CSV table of C-alpha atoms in Angstrom, one decimal:
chain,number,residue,atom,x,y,z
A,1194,UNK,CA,215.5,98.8,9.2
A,1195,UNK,CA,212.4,101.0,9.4
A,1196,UNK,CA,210.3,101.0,11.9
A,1197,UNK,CA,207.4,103.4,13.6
A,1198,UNK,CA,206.5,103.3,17.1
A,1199,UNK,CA,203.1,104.7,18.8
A,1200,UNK,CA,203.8,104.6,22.7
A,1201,UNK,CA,199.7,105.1,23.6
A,1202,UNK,CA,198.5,102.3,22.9
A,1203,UNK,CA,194.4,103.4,23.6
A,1204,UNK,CA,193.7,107.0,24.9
A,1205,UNK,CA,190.2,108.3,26.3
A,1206,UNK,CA,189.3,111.7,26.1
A,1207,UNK,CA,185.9,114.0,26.2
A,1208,UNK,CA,184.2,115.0,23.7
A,1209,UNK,CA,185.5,118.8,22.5
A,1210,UNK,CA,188.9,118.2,24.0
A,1211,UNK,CA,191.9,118.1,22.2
A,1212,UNK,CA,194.0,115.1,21.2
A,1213,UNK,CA,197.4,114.6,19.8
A,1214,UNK,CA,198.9,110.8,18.5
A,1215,UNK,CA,202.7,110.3,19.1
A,1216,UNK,CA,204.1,109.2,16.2
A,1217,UNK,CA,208.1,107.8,16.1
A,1218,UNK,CA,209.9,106.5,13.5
A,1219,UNK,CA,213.3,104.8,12.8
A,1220,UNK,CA,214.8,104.8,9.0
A,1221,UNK,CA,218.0,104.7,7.3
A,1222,UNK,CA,216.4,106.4,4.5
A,1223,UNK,CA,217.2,110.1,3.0
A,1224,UNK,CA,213.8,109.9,1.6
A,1225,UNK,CA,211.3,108.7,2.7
A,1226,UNK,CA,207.1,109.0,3.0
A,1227,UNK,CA,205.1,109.3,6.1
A,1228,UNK,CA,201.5,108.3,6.6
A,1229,UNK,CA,198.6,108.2,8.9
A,1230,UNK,CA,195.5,105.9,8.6
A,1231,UNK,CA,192.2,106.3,10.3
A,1232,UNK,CA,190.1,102.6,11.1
A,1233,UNK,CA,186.6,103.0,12.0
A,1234,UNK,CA,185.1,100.2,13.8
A,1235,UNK,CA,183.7,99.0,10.0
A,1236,UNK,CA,187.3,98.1,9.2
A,1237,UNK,CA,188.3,99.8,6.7
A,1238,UNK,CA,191.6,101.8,6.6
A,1239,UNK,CA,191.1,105.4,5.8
A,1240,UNK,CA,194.2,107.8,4.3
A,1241,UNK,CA,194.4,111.0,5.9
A,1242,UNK,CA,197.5,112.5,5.4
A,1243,UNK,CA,201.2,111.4,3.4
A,1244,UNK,CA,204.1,113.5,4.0
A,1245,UNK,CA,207.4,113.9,2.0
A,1246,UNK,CA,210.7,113.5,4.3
A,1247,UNK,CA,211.7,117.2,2.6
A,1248,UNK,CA,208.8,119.2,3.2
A,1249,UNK,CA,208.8,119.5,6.8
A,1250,UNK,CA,206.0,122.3,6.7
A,1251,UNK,CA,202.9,121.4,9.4
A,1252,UNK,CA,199.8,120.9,7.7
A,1253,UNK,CA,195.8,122.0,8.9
A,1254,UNK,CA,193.3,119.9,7.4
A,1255,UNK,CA,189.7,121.3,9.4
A,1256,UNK,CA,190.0,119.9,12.7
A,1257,UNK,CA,193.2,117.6,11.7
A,1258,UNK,CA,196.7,118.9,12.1
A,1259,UNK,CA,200.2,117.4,12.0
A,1260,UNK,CA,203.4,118.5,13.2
A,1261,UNK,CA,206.4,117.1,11.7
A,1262,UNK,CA,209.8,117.3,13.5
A,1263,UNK,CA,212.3,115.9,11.1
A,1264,UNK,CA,215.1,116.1,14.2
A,1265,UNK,CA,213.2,114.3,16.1
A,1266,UNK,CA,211.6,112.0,13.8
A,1267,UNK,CA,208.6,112.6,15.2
A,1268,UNK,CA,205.3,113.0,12.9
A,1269,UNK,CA,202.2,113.9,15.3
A,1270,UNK,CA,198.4,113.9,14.5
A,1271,UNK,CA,196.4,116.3,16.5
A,1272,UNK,CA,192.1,116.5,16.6
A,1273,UNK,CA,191.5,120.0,18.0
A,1274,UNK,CA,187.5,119.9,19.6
A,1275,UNK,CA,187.1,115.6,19.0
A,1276,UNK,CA,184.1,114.1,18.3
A,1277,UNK,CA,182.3,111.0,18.8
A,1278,UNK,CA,182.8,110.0,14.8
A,1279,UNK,CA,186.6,110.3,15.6
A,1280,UNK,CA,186.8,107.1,18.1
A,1281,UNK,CA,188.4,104.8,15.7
A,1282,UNK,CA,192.4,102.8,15.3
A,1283,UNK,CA,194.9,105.5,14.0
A,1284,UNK,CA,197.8,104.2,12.2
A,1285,UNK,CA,201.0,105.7,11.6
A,1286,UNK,CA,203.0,104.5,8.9
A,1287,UNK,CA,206.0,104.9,7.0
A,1288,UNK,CA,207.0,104.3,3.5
A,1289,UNK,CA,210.3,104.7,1.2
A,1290,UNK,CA,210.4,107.6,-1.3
A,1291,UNK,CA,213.3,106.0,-4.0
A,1292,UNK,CA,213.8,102.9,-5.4
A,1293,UNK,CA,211.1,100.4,-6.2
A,1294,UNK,CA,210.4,99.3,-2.5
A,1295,UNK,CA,207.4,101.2,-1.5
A,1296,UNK,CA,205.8,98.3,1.0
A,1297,UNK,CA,203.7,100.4,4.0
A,1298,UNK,CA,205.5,99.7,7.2
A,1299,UNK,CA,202.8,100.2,10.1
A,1300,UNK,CA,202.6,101.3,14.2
A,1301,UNK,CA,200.8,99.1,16.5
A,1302,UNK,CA,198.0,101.7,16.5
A,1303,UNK,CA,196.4,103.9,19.2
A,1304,UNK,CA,192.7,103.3,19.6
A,1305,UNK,CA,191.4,106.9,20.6
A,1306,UNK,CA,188.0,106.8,22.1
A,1307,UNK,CA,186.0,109.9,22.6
A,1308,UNK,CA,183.4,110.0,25.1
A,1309,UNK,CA,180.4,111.8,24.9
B,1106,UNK,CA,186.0,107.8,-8.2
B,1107,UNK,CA,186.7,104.5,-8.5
B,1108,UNK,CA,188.2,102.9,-5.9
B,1109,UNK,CA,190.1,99.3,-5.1
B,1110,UNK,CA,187.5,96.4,-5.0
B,1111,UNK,CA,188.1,93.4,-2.7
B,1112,UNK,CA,186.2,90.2,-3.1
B,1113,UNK,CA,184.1,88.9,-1.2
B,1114,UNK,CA,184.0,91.1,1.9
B,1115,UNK,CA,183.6,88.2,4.2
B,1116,UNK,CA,184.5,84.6,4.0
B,1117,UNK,CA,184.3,81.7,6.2
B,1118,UNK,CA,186.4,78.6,5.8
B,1119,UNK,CA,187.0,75.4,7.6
B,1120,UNK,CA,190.6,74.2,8.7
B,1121,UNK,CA,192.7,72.9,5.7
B,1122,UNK,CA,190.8,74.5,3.0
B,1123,UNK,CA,191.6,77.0,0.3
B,1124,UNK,CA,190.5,80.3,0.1
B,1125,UNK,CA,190.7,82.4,-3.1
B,1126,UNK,CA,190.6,86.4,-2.0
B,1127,UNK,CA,190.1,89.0,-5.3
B,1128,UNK,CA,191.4,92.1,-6.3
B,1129,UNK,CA,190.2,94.9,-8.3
B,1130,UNK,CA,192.6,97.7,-8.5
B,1131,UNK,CA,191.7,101.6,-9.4
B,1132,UNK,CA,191.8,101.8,-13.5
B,1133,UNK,CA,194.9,102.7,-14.7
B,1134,UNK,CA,196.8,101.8,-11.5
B,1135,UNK,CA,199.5,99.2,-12.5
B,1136,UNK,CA,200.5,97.6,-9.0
B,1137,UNK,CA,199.0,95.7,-6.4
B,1138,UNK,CA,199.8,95.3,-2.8
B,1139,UNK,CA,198.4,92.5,-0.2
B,1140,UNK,CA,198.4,93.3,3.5
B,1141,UNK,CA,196.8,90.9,6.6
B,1142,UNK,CA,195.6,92.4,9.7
B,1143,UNK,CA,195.0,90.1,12.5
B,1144,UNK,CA,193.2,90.6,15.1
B,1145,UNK,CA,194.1,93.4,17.1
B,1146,UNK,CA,196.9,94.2,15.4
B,1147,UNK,CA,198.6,96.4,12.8
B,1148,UNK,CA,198.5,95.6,8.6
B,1149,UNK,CA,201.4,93.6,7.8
B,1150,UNK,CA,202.9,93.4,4.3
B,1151,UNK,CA,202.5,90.4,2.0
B,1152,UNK,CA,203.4,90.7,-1.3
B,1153,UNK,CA,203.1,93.2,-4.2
B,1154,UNK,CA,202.6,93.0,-8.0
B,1155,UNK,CA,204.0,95.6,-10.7
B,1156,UNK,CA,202.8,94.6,-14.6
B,1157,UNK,CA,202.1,91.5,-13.5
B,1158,UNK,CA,206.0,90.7,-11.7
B,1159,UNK,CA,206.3,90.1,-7.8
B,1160,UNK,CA,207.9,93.2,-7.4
B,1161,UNK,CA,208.7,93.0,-3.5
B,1162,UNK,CA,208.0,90.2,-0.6
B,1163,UNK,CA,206.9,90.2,2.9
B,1164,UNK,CA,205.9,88.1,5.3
B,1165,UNK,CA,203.9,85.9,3.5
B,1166,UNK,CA,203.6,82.0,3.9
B,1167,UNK,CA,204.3,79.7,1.7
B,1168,UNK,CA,201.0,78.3,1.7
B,1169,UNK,CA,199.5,81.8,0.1
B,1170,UNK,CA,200.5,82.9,-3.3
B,1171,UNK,CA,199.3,85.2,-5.2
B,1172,UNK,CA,199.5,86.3,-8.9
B,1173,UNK,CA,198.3,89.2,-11.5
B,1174,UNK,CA,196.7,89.2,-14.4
B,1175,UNK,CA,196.7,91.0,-17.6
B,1176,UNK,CA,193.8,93.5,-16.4
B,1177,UNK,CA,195.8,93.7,-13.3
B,1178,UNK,CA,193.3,92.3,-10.8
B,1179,UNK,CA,194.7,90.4,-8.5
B,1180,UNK,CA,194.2,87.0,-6.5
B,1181,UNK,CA,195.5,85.8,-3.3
B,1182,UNK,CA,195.3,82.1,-2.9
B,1183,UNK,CA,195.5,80.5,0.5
B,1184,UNK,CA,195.7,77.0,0.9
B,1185,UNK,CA,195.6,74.3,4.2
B,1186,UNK,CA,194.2,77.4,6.1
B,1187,UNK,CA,194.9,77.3,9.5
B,1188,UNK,CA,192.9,79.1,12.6
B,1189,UNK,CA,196.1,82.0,12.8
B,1190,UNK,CA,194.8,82.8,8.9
B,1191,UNK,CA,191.6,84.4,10.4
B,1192,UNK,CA,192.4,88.4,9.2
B,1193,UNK,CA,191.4,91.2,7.4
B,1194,UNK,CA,193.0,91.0,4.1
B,1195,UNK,CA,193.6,94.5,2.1
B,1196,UNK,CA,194.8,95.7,-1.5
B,1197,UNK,CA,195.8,98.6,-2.1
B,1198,UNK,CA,196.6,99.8,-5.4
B,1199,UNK,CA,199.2,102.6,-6.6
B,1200,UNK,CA,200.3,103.8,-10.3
B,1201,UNK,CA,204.1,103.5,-10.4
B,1202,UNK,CA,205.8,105.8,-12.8
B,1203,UNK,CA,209.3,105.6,-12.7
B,1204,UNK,CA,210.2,109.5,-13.3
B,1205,UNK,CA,207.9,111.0,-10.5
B,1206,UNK,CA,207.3,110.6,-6.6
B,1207,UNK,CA,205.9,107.3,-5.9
B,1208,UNK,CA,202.1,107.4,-5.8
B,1209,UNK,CA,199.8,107.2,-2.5
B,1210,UNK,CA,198.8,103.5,-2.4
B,1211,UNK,CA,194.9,103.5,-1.7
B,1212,UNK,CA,193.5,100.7,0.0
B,1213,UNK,CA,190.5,98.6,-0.9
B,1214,UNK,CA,188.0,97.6,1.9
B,1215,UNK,CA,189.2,94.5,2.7
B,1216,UNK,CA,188.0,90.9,3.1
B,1217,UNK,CA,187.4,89.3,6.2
B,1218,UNK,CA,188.4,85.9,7.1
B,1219,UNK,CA,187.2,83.9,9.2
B,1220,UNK,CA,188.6,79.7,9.7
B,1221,UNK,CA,187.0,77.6,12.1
């Protein structure tokens, strides 16, 4: 069964620190997509990153990274210097890569407020 | 771009009532995906639509169904709503090609349900 697990549930930091989202996942899966969603307060659920099971490269996206540990099964989301506009619900999520079964399996979530 | 359109974005219903919840996906995209968010917690999977088949099935109750059309909108209908209904309900839409790495699913804004 898939499943992904984000142990911080809500995490508070100052503004211009850096923050990194745990990310765990569980699949039985050779191939297989990873994801992670932003949710503002508004609702709505923003993409900001999917990731192949083979390409285990880390990617930089401004002030977004993500380190993927395939060994681990880990698949982190750091903000370097937060900001206020980055409080929000961050979803990991995971997703299978073959057949025709492509539902979104979700995390529980870490709300991430940044302080000012 | 175009993106998925929900409708409406908000709707309030009494207990036992019916609720009809649209679908708009991006042009060209072929399959449809329904996801509920409850309060406080993660998207959960519903039900998904490829050329107009139920192509996969979550957690959906049997008093929700759901169907697509020819133009491949979407509707979700919910009947005898009870108080647990009360969610954010999303579509996302994705093009499915059969030869090629599944396509990012891109979700709509989602409607907002409130039963009282």
């Amino acid at each position: 069964a898939q499943k992904v697990t984000q142990a911080q549930t809500e995490i508070s930091v100052v503004e211009k620190e850096d923050v990194t989202l745990d990310c765990v996942y569980e699949t039985r899966d050779t191939t297989y997509y990873l994801f992670w969603y932003k949710q503002p307060p508004s609702g709505e659920l923003v993409f900001l990153i999917r990731r192949n099971s083979f390409d285990e490269q880390n990617e930089i996206s401004g002030r977004y990274s993500w380190n993927f540990q395939k060994s681990t099964s880990s698949f982190n989301f750091t903000i370097t210097a937060s900001q206020v506009v980055d409080s929000a619900v961050y979803f990991c999520a995971l997703s299978e890569a073959s057949g025709r079964d492509d539902k979104i399996i979700f995390g529980k979530g870490t709300r991430l407020h940044i302080l000012p | 771009a175009a993106g998925v359109i929900q409708s409406p974005r908000h709707l309030i219903k009494e207990k036992r009532e019916t609720a009809t919840l649209k679908c708009y996906p991006i042009p060209r995209h072929d399959t449809v995906y329904w996801y509920q968010q409850g309060p406080g917690q993660d998207p959960q999977f519903l039900i998904s639509f490829y050329e107009k088949m139920q192509s996969d099935k979550g957690s959906i109750p049997d008093r929700f169904s759901a169907q697509q059309f020819s133009d491949y909108h979407s509707e979700l209908n919910m009947s005898s709503l009870e108080l647990g209904d009360s969610a954010l309900y999303f579509c996302a839409s994705s093009f499915f090609r059969k030869r090629a790495a599944k396509e990012t699913q891109y979700f709509g804004p989602g409607t907002r349900l409130l039963v009282l």
